[in-house]
Coordinates of C-alpha atoms (C1' of nucleotides) in Angstrom, one line a residue:
Chain A
M1 CA -7.9 -35.6 -8.8
P2 CA -8.5 -34.1 -5.4
L3 CA -6.2 -31.2 -6.0
H4 CA -6.9 -28.4 -3.6
L5 CA -5.0 -26.0 -5.8
I6 CA -7.4 -26.5 -8.6
S7 CA -10.4 -25.9 -6.4
K8 CA -8.8 -22.7 -5.3
L9 CA -7.8 -21.5 -8.8
E10 CA -11.3 -22.2 -10.0
S11 CA -12.6 -19.8 -7.5
F12 CA -10.8 -17.2 -9.5
T13 CA -11.3 -18.4 -13.1
R14 CA -12.7 -21.3 -14.9
L15 CA -10.1 -23.9 -16.0
S16 CA -10.4 -26.1 -19.0
V17 CA -9.9 -29.9 -18.9
L18 CA -6.6 -29.3 -20.5
D19 CA -5.6 -26.8 -17.9
R20 CA -6.4 -29.3 -15.2
Q21 CA -4.6 -32.1 -16.8
A22 CA -1.5 -29.9 -17.2
L23 CA -1.6 -28.9 -13.5
D24 CA -2.1 -32.5 -12.5
A25 CA 0.9 -33.6 -14.5
V26 CA 3.2 -31.0 -13.0
V27 CA 2.1 -31.9 -9.5
T28 CA 2.5 -35.6 -10.0
E29 CA 6.0 -35.3 -11.3
K30 CA 7.8 -35.4 -7.9
Q31 CA 6.2 -35.6 -4.5
R32 CA 7.7 -35.8 -1.1
R33 CA 6.4 -36.4 2.4
L34 CA 7.7 -35.1 5.7
G35 CA 6.6 -35.6 9.3
A36 CA 5.5 -32.9 11.6
R37 CA 8.1 -30.2 12.7
E38 CA 10.6 -30.8 9.9
D39 CA 12.1 -28.3 7.5
I40 CA 11.1 -28.2 3.9
I41 CA 13.7 -25.6 3.1
C42 CA 16.0 -23.6 5.3
E43 CA 17.2 -20.0 5.5
G44 CA 20.3 -19.7 3.4
D45 CA 19.5 -22.6 1.1
N46 CA 19.6 -21.9 -2.6
P47 CA 16.1 -22.7 -3.8
S48 CA 16.0 -24.7 -7.0
H49 CA 12.3 -25.5 -7.4
V50 CA 8.9 -24.4 -6.2
N51 CA 7.0 -26.3 -3.5
L52 CA 3.3 -26.9 -3.5
I53 CA 1.6 -28.1 -0.4
L54 CA -0.7 -31.0 -1.2
D55 CA -1.7 -32.2 2.2
G56 CA -1.1 -31.0 5.8
W57 CA -0.1 -27.6 7.2
A58 CA 3.3 -25.9 6.9
C59 CA 4.6 -22.4 7.7
R60 CA 7.1 -19.8 6.8
Y61 CA 9.1 -18.7 9.8
K62 CA 12.2 -16.8 10.9
Q63 CA 14.3 -17.3 13.9
L64 CA 16.2 -14.4 15.5
E65 CA 19.6 -15.1 16.9
D66 CA 18.3 -15.0 20.5
G67 CA 15.8 -17.8 19.7
R68 CA 12.6 -15.8 19.3
R69 CA 10.6 -17.3 16.4
Q70 CA 8.0 -15.6 14.2
I71 CA 5.7 -17.6 12.0
I72 CA 5.3 -15.4 9.0
S73 CA 2.6 -17.2 7.2
F74 CA 0.7 -20.5 7.2
F75 CA 0.7 -22.7 4.2
L76 CA -2.5 -24.8 3.7
P77 CA -3.1 -27.5 1.1
G78 CA -3.1 -25.9 -2.3
D79 CA -0.7 -23.2 -1.3
F80 CA 2.5 -22.5 -3.2
C81 CA 5.6 -21.7 -1.2
D82 CA 6.9 -18.9 -3.4
S83 CA 6.5 -19.3 -7.1
H84 CA 9.7 -17.7 -8.5
V85 CA 11.9 -18.0 -5.5
Y86 CA 14.7 -19.2 -7.6
V87 CA 15.3 -15.7 -8.9
L88 CA 16.8 -15.0 -5.5
R89 CA 20.2 -16.3 -4.5
A90 CA 19.4 -17.6 -1.1
M91 CA 16.3 -18.2 1.1
D92 CA 15.8 -15.4 3.6
H93 CA 13.6 -17.5 5.8
S94 CA 12.7 -21.2 6.4
I95 CA 9.7 -23.2 5.6
G96 CA 8.8 -26.0 8.0
T97 CA 5.9 -28.4 8.5
L98 CA 3.5 -28.1 11.4
T99 CA 1.8 -31.4 10.7
P100 CA 2.9 -34.3 8.5
V101 CA 2.9 -32.8 5.0
T102 CA 2.9 -34.1 1.4
F103 CA 4.1 -31.6 -1.1
A104 CA 5.1 -31.5 -4.8
E105 CA 8.5 -30.2 -5.9
I106 CA 8.0 -28.4 -9.2
S107 CA 11.0 -27.6 -11.3
R108 CA 11.5 -24.1 -12.7
D109 CA 11.1 -25.5 -16.2
S110 CA 7.9 -27.5 -15.7
L111 CA 6.3 -24.5 -14.1
S112 CA 7.3 -22.1 -16.9
Q113 CA 6.2 -24.6 -19.5
V114 CA 2.7 -24.9 -18.1
T115 CA 2.2 -21.2 -17.6
S116 CA 3.4 -20.4 -21.1
R117 CA 1.2 -23.0 -22.7
Q118 CA -1.9 -22.4 -20.6
P119 CA -2.4 -18.7 -20.2
R120 CA -5.4 -19.3 -17.9
I121 CA -3.1 -21.0 -15.5
M122 CA -0.6 -18.2 -15.7
Q123 CA -3.3 -15.7 -14.9
A124 CA -4.7 -17.8 -12.1
L125 CA -1.3 -18.3 -10.5
W126 CA -0.7 -14.6 -10.7
W127 CA -4.0 -14.0 -8.8
D128 CA -2.9 -16.5 -6.2
T129 CA 0.5 -14.8 -5.8
L130 CA -1.1 -11.4 -5.4
V131 CA -3.6 -12.8 -2.8
Q132 CA -0.7 -14.3 -0.9
A133 CA 1.0 -10.9 -0.8
S134 CA -2.3 -9.3 0.3
I135 CA -2.5 -11.8 3.1
Q136 CA 1.0 -10.9 4.2
R137 CA 0.0 -7.2 4.3
E138 CA -3.1 -8.0 6.4
W139 CA -0.8 -9.7 8.9
T140 CA 1.1 -6.5 9.2
V141 CA -2.1 -4.7 10.1
N142 CA -3.1 -7.6 12.4
L143 CA 0.2 -7.4 14.3
G144 CA 0.5 -3.7 14.3
Q145 CA -3.0 -2.6 15.3
R146 CA -5.3 -5.3 16.6
S147 CA -5.6 -6.4 20.2
A148 CA -4.9 -9.9 21.2
T149 CA -8.5 -11.0 20.9
E150 CA -9.1 -9.2 17.6
R151 CA -5.9 -10.6 16.3
V152 CA -6.6 -14.2 17.1
G153 CA -10.2 -13.9 15.9
H154 CA -9.0 -12.4 12.7
L155 CA -6.6 -15.3 12.1
L156 CA -9.3 -17.8 12.7
C157 CA -11.6 -16.1 10.2
E158 CA -8.9 -16.1 7.6
L159 CA -7.9 -19.7 8.1
F160 CA -11.5 -20.8 7.9
L161 CA -12.2 -19.0 4.7
R162 CA -8.9 -20.1 3.1
L163 CA -9.7 -23.7 4.0
R164 CA -13.2 -23.3 2.6
I165 CA -12.0 -22.3 -0.8
V166 CA -9.8 -25.4 -1.0
G167 CA -12.7 -27.5 0.1
L168 CA -11.4 -28.3 3.5
A169 CA -14.1 -26.8 5.7
D170 CA -17.1 -28.7 6.9
G171 CA -20.0 -26.4 7.1
D172 CA -19.1 -23.9 9.9
G173 CA -16.0 -25.7 11.0
C174 CA -12.6 -26.9 10.1
L175 CA -9.6 -28.7 11.4
L176 CA -7.0 -26.5 13.2
P177 CA -4.1 -28.9 13.6
V178 CA -1.6 -26.5 15.3
T179 CA -0.6 -26.0 18.9
Q180 CA -1.3 -22.9 20.9
A181 CA 2.5 -22.4 20.8
D182 CA 2.4 -22.2 17.0
L183 CA -0.5 -19.7 17.2
A184 CA 1.6 -17.7 19.7
D185 CA 4.6 -17.6 17.4
A186 CA 2.3 -16.4 14.5
M187 CA 0.5 -13.7 16.5
G188 CA 3.5 -12.3 18.4
L189 CA 1.9 -13.3 21.7
S190 CA 2.9 -15.6 24.5
T191 CA 1.4 -19.0 24.8
V192 CA -0.2 -18.0 28.1
H193 CA -1.9 -15.1 26.5
I194 CA -3.0 -17.1 23.4
N195 CA -4.7 -19.5 25.9
R196 CA -6.4 -16.7 27.7
T197 CA -7.5 -15.2 24.4
L198 CA -9.0 -18.5 23.2
Q199 CA -10.9 -18.8 26.5
E200 CA -12.3 -15.4 26.0
L201 CA -13.4 -16.2 22.4
R202 CA -15.0 -19.4 23.7
G203 CA -16.6 -17.5 26.6
A204 CA -18.2 -15.1 24.2
G205 CA -19.6 -18.0 22.2
L206 CA -17.6 -16.9 19.1
I207 CA -15.7 -20.1 18.7
V208 CA -15.9 -23.7 19.7
L209 CA -12.5 -25.3 19.9
K210 CA -12.1 -28.9 21.0
G211 CA -9.1 -31.0 20.2
R212 CA -8.0 -30.0 16.8
H213 CA -11.4 -29.0 15.6
L214 CA -12.6 -25.4 15.3
T215 CA -16.2 -24.4 14.9
I216 CA -17.3 -20.9 14.2
P217 CA -21.0 -20.9 15.0
D218 CA -21.6 -17.3 13.9
L219 CA -19.0 -16.2 11.4
P220 CA -20.4 -12.6 10.9
A221 CA -20.2 -12.1 14.6
L222 CA -16.6 -13.3 14.8
Q223 CA -15.8 -11.1 11.8
T224 CA -17.3 -8.1 13.5
A225 CA -15.5 -8.7 16.8
S226 CA -12.2 -9.1 14.9
L227 CA -12.6 -6.1 12.6
F228 CA -12.3 -8.7 9.8
N229 CA -13.0 -7.5 6.3
P230 CA -12.6 -10.4 3.8
N231 CA -11.9 -8.1 0.8
Y232 CA -8.2 -8.8 1.1
L233 CA -8.7 -12.4 0.2
H234 CA -10.1 -11.3 -3.1
L235 CA -12.8 -13.9 -3.2
D236 CA -15.1 -11.6 -5.2
H237 CA -15.4 -14.1 -8.1
V238 CA -16.3 -17.1 -6.0
G239 CA -20.0 -16.2 -5.6
R240 CA -20.6 -16.0 -9.3
H241 CA -19.1 -19.4 -10.0
L242 CA -20.9 -21.1 -7.2
D243 CA -24.2 -19.5 -8.4
A244 CA -23.4 -20.9 -11.8
G245 CA -23.3 -24.3 -10.1
T246 CA -20.1 -25.4 -11.9
A247 CA -17.2 -25.1 -9.5
G248 CA -17.5 -25.6 -5.8
E249 CA -17.9 -29.4 -5.5
L250 CA -14.8 -30.6 -7.2
Chain B
M1 CA 18.5 10.3 -16.5
P2 CA 18.5 10.3 -12.7
L3 CA 16.2 7.3 -12.5
H4 CA 16.4 5.8 -9.0
L5 CA 14.8 2.6 -10.4
I6 CA 17.6 2.1 -12.8
S7 CA 20.2 2.5 -10.1
K8 CA 18.3 -0.1 -8.0
L9 CA 17.9 -2.6 -10.8
E10 CA 21.6 -2.3 -11.7
S11 CA 22.4 -3.4 -8.2
F12 CA 20.9 -6.7 -9.2
T13 CA 21.9 -7.1 -12.8
R14 CA 23.6 -5.1 -15.5
L15 CA 21.3 -3.3 -17.9
S16 CA 22.2 -2.4 -21.5
V17 CA 21.8 1.0 -22.9
L18 CA 18.7 -0.3 -24.7
D19 CA 17.3 -1.5 -21.5
R20 CA 17.8 1.8 -19.9
Q21 CA 16.2 3.7 -22.8
A22 CA 13.2 1.4 -22.7
L23 CA 12.7 2.0 -19.0
D24 CA 13.1 5.7 -19.5
A25 CA 10.5 5.8 -22.2
V26 CA 8.0 4.0 -20.1
V27 CA 8.6 6.3 -17.2
T28 CA 8.4 9.5 -19.2
E29 CA 5.1 8.5 -20.7
K30 CA 2.8 9.9 -18.0
Q31 CA 3.9 11.6 -14.8
R32 CA 1.8 13.1 -12.0
R33 CA 2.6 15.1 -9.0
L34 CA 0.8 15.3 -5.7
G35 CA 1.3 17.2 -2.5
A36 CA 2.0 15.7 1.0
R37 CA -0.8 13.6 2.6
E38 CA -2.8 12.9 -0.5
D39 CA -4.0 9.6 -1.9
I40 CA -2.5 8.1 -5.0
I41 CA -5.1 5.3 -5.0
C42 CA -7.7 4.3 -2.5
E43 CA -9.0 1.0 -1.1
G44 CA -11.8 -0.2 -3.3
D45 CA -10.5 1.5 -6.5
N46 CA -10.1 -0.6 -9.6
P47 CA -6.4 -0.3 -10.4
S48 CA -5.8 0.2 -14.1
H49 CA -2.1 0.9 -14.2
V50 CA 1.1 0.6 -12.2
N51 CA 2.6 3.5 -10.3
L52 CA 6.3 4.1 -9.9
I53 CA 7.6 6.6 -7.4
L54 CA 10.0 8.9 -8.9
D55 CA 10.5 11.4 -6.2
G56 CA 9.3 11.8 -2.6
W57 CA 8.0 9.2 -0.1
A58 CA 4.7 7.4 -0.1
C59 CA 3.2 4.6 1.8
R60 CA 0.7 1.7 1.7
Y61 CA -1.8 1.9 4.5
K62 CA -5.0 0.5 5.8
Q63 CA -7.5 2.2 8.0
L64 CA -9.7 0.1 10.4
E65 CA -13.3 1.1 10.8
D66 CA -12.5 2.6 14.2
G67 CA -9.9 4.9 12.8
R68 CA -6.7 3.0 13.7
R69 CA -4.3 3.3 10.8
Q70 CA -1.4 0.9 9.9
I71 CA 1.3 1.9 7.5
I72 CA 2.1 -1.4 5.7
S73 CA 5.1 -0.3 3.8
F74 CA 7.1 2.7 2.8
F75 CA 7.6 3.6 -0.9
L76 CA 10.8 5.3 -1.7
P77 CA 12.0 6.8 -5.0
G78 CA 12.4 3.9 -7.5
D79 CA 9.8 1.7 -5.8
F80 CA 6.9 0.2 -7.7
C81 CA 3.5 0.2 -6.0
D82 CA 2.5 -3.3 -7.0
S83 CA 3.4 -4.4 -10.5
H84 CA 0.4 -6.5 -11.7
V85 CA -2.2 -5.0 -9.4
Y86 CA -4.6 -4.9 -12.2
V87 CA -5.0 -8.7 -12.0
L88 CA -7.1 -8.0 -9.0
R89 CA -10.6 -6.5 -9.1
A90 CA -10.2 -3.9 -6.4
M91 CA -7.5 -2.4 -4.2
D92 CA -7.5 -3.9 -0.7
H93 CA -5.5 -1.0 0.7
S94 CA -4.7 2.6 -0.1
I95 CA -1.5 4.3 -1.2
G96 CA -0.9 7.8 0.0
T97 CA 1.9 10.3 -0.1
L98 CA 3.9 11.3 3.0
T99 CA 5.8 14.1 1.3
P100 CA 5.1 15.8 -2.1
V101 CA 5.6 13.0 -4.6
T102 CA 6.2 12.7 -8.3
F103 CA 5.2 9.4 -9.8
A104 CA 4.8 7.7 -13.2
E105 CA 1.6 6.0 -14.2
I106 CA 2.6 3.1 -16.3
S107 CA -0.1 1.3 -18.3
R108 CA -0.4 -2.4 -18.3
D109 CA 0.5 -2.6 -22.0
S110 CA 3.6 -0.5 -21.8
L111 CA 4.9 -2.5 -19.0
S112 CA 4.3 -5.9 -20.6
Q113 CA 5.8 -4.6 -23.8
V114 CA 9.0 -3.6 -22.1
T115 CA 9.3 -6.8 -20.2
S116 CA 8.7 -9.0 -23.1
R117 CA 11.2 -7.2 -25.3
Q118 CA 13.9 -6.7 -22.7
P119 CA 14.3 -10.0 -20.7
R120 CA 16.8 -8.4 -18.5
I121 CA 14.3 -5.9 -17.3
M122 CA 11.7 -8.6 -16.7
Q123 CA 14.2 -10.5 -14.6
A124 CA 15.2 -7.4 -12.7
L125 CA 11.6 -6.4 -12.0
W126 CA 11.0 -9.9 -10.7
W127 CA 13.9 -9.5 -8.4
D128 CA 12.5 -6.2 -7.2
T129 CA 9.0 -7.7 -6.6
L130 CA 10.5 -10.6 -4.6
V131 CA 12.5 -8.2 -2.5
Q132 CA 9.4 -6.2 -1.8
A133 CA 7.7 -9.3 -0.6
S134 CA 10.7 -10.2 1.5
I135 CA 10.6 -6.8 3.1
Q136 CA 6.9 -7.3 3.9
R137 CA 7.7 -10.5 5.6
E138 CA 10.5 -8.9 7.6
W139 CA 8.0 -6.3 8.8
T140 CA 5.9 -9.2 10.1
V141 CA 8.9 -10.4 12.2
N142 CA 9.5 -6.8 13.3
L143 CA 6.0 -6.2 14.5
G144 CA 5.7 -9.7 16.0
Q145 CA 8.9 -10.2 17.8
R146 CA 11.0 -7.1 18.3
S147 CA 10.8 -4.6 21.2
A148 CA 10.1 -1.0 20.4
T149 CA 13.8 0.0 20.4
E150 CA 14.8 -2.9 18.2
R151 CA 11.9 -2.3 16.0
V152 CA 12.6 1.3 15.3
G153 CA 16.3 0.7 14.9
H154 CA 15.5 -2.1 12.4
L155 CA 13.3 0.2 10.4
L156 CA 16.0 2.9 10.3
C157 CA 18.6 0.4 9.1
E158 CA 16.3 -0.8 6.4
L159 CA 15.3 2.7 5.1
F160 CA 18.9 3.8 5.1
L161 CA 20.1 0.8 3.1
R162 CA 17.1 1.1 0.7
L163 CA 17.9 4.7 0.1
R164 CA 21.5 3.9 -0.4
I165 CA 20.9 1.6 -3.3
V166 CA 18.8 4.2 -5.1
G167 CA 21.6 6.7 -4.5
L168 CA 19.8 8.8 -1.9
A169 CA 22.1 8.4 1.0
D170 CA 24.9 10.8 1.8
G171 CA 27.7 8.8 3.4
D172 CA 26.3 7.6 6.7
G173 CA 23.1 9.6 6.6
C174 CA 19.9 10.2 4.7
L175 CA 16.8 12.3 4.8
L176 CA 13.9 11.0 6.9
P177 CA 11.0 13.1 5.8
V178 CA 8.3 11.6 7.9
T179 CA 6.7 12.6 11.2
Q180 CA 6.9 10.6 14.4
A181 CA 3.2 10.0 14.0
D182 CA 3.9 8.2 10.7
L183 CA 6.6 6.1 12.3
A184 CA 4.2 5.3 15.0
D185 CA 1.6 4.1 12.5
A186 CA 4.2 2.0 10.8
M187 CA 5.6 0.4 13.9
G188 CA 2.3 -0.2 15.7
L189 CA 3.4 2.0 18.6
S190 CA 2.1 5.2 20.0
T191 CA 3.6 8.6 19.1
V192 CA 4.7 9.0 22.7
H193 CA 6.6 5.8 22.7
I194 CA 8.1 6.5 19.3
N195 CA 9.5 9.7 20.8
R196 CA 10.9 7.9 23.8
T197 CA 12.4 5.2 21.6
L198 CA 14.1 7.8 19.4
Q199 CA 15.5 9.5 22.5
E200 CA 16.8 6.2 23.7
L201 CA 18.6 5.5 20.3
R202 CA 20.0 9.0 20.4
G203 CA 21.1 8.6 24.0
A204 CA 22.9 5.4 23.1
G205 CA 24.7 7.2 20.3
L206 CA 23.2 4.9 17.7
I207 CA 21.5 7.6 15.7
V208 CA 21.6 11.4 15.2
L209 CA 18.3 12.7 14.2
K210 CA 17.8 16.4 13.7
G211 CA 15.0 17.9 11.7
R212 CA 14.4 15.7 8.8
H213 CA 18.0 14.3 8.6
L214 CA 19.1 11.0 10.0
T215 CA 22.7 10.0 10.6
I216 CA 23.8 6.5 11.6
P217 CA 27.3 7.0 12.9
D218 CA 28.0 3.3 13.4
L219 CA 25.7 1.2 11.2
P220 CA 27.0 -2.2 12.4
A221 CA 26.3 -1.1 16.0
L222 CA 22.7 -0.1 15.1
Q223 CA 22.3 -3.4 13.2
T224 CA 23.5 -5.4 16.2
A225 CA 21.3 -3.5 18.6
S226 CA 18.3 -4.1 16.3
L227 CA 18.9 -7.7 15.4
F228 CA 19.1 -6.5 11.9
N229 CA 20.3 -9.0 9.3
P230 CA 20.4 -7.4 5.8
N231 CA 20.1 -10.7 3.9
Y232 CA 16.4 -10.1 3.4
L233 CA 17.1 -7.2 1.2
H234 CA 19.0 -9.5 -1.2
L235 CA 21.8 -7.1 -1.9
D236 CA 24.3 -9.9 -2.4
H237 CA 25.1 -8.8 -6.0
V238 CA 25.7 -5.2 -5.1
G239 CA 29.2 -5.6 -3.8
R240 CA 30.5 -7.3 -7.0
H241 CA 29.1 -4.6 -9.2
L242 CA 30.5 -1.8 -7.1
D243 CA 33.9 -3.5 -7.0
A244 CA 33.8 -3.7 -10.7
G245 CA 33.4 0.1 -10.6
T246 CA 30.5 0.3 -13.0
A247 CA 27.3 0.9 -11.1
G248 CA 27.1 2.9 -7.9
E249 CA 27.5 6.5 -9.1
L250 CA 24.8 6.7 -11.7
Chain C
dG1 C1' 9.9 39.3 12.7
dG2 C1' 5.8 37.6 14.4
dC3 C1' 1.8 34.4 14.1
dA4 C1' -0.7 29.9 13.7
dG5 C1' -0.8 25.2 13.2
dA6 C1' 1.8 21.2 13.2
dA7 C1' 5.2 18.4 15.2
dA8 C1' 7.9 17.1 19.1
dT9 C1' 8.5 16.5 23.9
dT10 C1' 7.3 15.5 28.7
dC11 C1' 4.6 13.7 32.6
dA12 C1' 1.8 10.7 35.4
dA13 C1' -1.6 7.1 35.8
dC14 C1' -3.0 3.0 33.9
dT15 C1' -3.3 -1.7 31.5
dG16 C1' -2.6 -5.4 28.3
dC17 C1' 0.3 -8.7 27.8
dG18 C1' 4.7 -11.2 29.3
dT19 C1' 7.1 -14.2 32.6
dT20 C1' 7.7 -17.9 35.7
dA21 C1' 6.2 -21.7 37.4
dA22 C1' 3.0 -25.1 39.0
dT23 C1' -0.9 -28.1 37.7
dT24 C1' -3.9 -30.6 34.8
dT25 C1' -5.3 -32.8 30.6
dC26 C1' -4.5 -35.1 26.4
dG27 C1' -2.8 -38.5 23.0
dA28 C1' 0.3 -41.9 21.2
dG29 C1' 2.7 -46.1 22.1
dG30 C1' 3.5 -50.2 24.8
Chain D
dC1 C1' -5.3 -50.1 30.6
dC2 C1' -1.0 -47.6 32.0
dT3 C1' 2.7 -44.5 31.2
dC4 C1' 5.2 -40.7 29.6
dG5 C1' 5.9 -36.5 27.2
dA6 C1' 3.6 -32.9 25.0
dA7 C1' 0.1 -29.6 25.2
dA8 C1' -3.2 -26.9 27.6
dT9 C1' -4.6 -24.4 31.6
dT10 C1' -4.3 -21.5 35.7
dA11 C1' -2.3 -18.0 39.0
dA12 C1' 0.6 -14.2 40.7
dC13 C1' 3.4 -10.6 39.7
dG14 C1' 6.0 -7.2 36.8
dC15 C1' 6.9 -4.2 33.0
dA16 C1' 6.7 -2.4 28.3
dG17 C1' 4.0 0.4 26.1
dT18 C1' -0.7 3.2 26.2
dT19 C1' -3.6 7.1 27.2
dG20 C1' -4.7 11.8 27.8
dA21 C1' -3.3 16.1 28.3
dA22 C1' -0.2 19.8 28.9
dT23 C1' 3.9 22.3 27.2
dT24 C1' 7.5 23.5 24.1
dT25 C1' 9.7 23.6 19.8
dC26 C1' 9.5 23.9 15.0
dT27 C1' 8.0 25.4 10.1
dG28 C1' 5.8 27.8 6.8
dC29 C1' 3.8 32.0 5.7
dC30 C1' 2.3 36.9 5.8

DNA sequence: GGCAGAAATTCAACTGCGTTAATTTCGAGG
DNA sequence: CCTCGAAATTAACGCAGTTGAATTTCTGCC
């Protein structure tokens, strides 16, 4: 049961075997797979269920009438694309894949059944939802205040830590399966300048980026250079669990 | 009972007399008042209750170590500052007043009691929460893609419409009780450039801004100029209710 | 009505990032 | 191994927005 979601939720609270089984059942119910650069759901659609990314990277994005595109958030394995969307009448943005993606379609009923029967899961999903909102706020700060270098550095710190809690980091590195154009759309910069910025980070020895693999040889250094403060990811519980030696290697 | 929150929620769903009474009780429980430029709650604090703005303007903000400040969102009368914050261990941002503010401190228990007893309220608060998240996403687009003029125009459209659904607009205008420095911190621009931008919008006849009062003589024109699409505010229900002649003038 | 501090406005010099476009490298498929 | 399209890289030039500082206009208060 290699469920990234579980590994993430367990960084917040401990789940019982029953909890895990319940989650597993919900996720197994209906799965879909898409190739890279396809839409999972489009602006204007009427959302009927919740999507959970199981494998691959996706993103939320909006396209302005004149073609400009903003990537609003990245979805990594274990991320929900909007629990509770169905309260709203129509999607105000689209969700698309960046790489080939496997995801679970969870019906409104299944989800509310699990959460009402397993209060731990309810609590954990709440935590996850709040963290996602917090990440969105941090992006506002990132786009509003940070220079290009700080901004990109900050994003790389965030993605690395997020991948780490779902068990997708390898030591001091991780996969970064997106193009520089994608990064540009996310950071509100041009591709040319993203390229310049990455060179600069490489030149300063803060990152090693070859092909689709990112290494951060000195995370604290990159964090400092990017004015990155991890508190917004609310990982405060993680340490304790790892120390207890229970979660961590799921 | 001049509760802006109620007027907002009724733009989403109809509330019963009981619903309204319940909300009123919760809000009356404990109220506080602060002057302008004070903090309601600070980064690092452990949140114990939910705050609801009753009167005045506040904002969410983050301050970087080197002093740069980003306003992450504006809170208008009727806005909740994070339902469910208390799930998290510590605030990752601060909430401060921009004008003198009256707000209600709602305890975790009171809130969960109301929502469990009045499902309509639960549903309406969910809608409100999702709309707030949607606004945060739109700010990401705003900061990432729009030019200074579009960006400021977009913000003014948003604030006007948000004030309108809580009954605080007067025809084609509303109060705008914030300084240009505040707008600058929200838009990721310098005060100098905010000033230039406002001049430009004035020059184009898109806004009239005198003292603390804003008039938008031709809202569709400002919307077009700002690439503003109101769908992200999810007001789709409002029209129907107003047509029915029930809500609107609360 | 006058004073003090805050807010708004204006100016000029400067720069970070965008734009356009050309060139090189990479990766998947034949 | 070769080819083709996508992605990455590089360079030159322009502009939107910044910085710092000075000036003017408000606003609240005595």
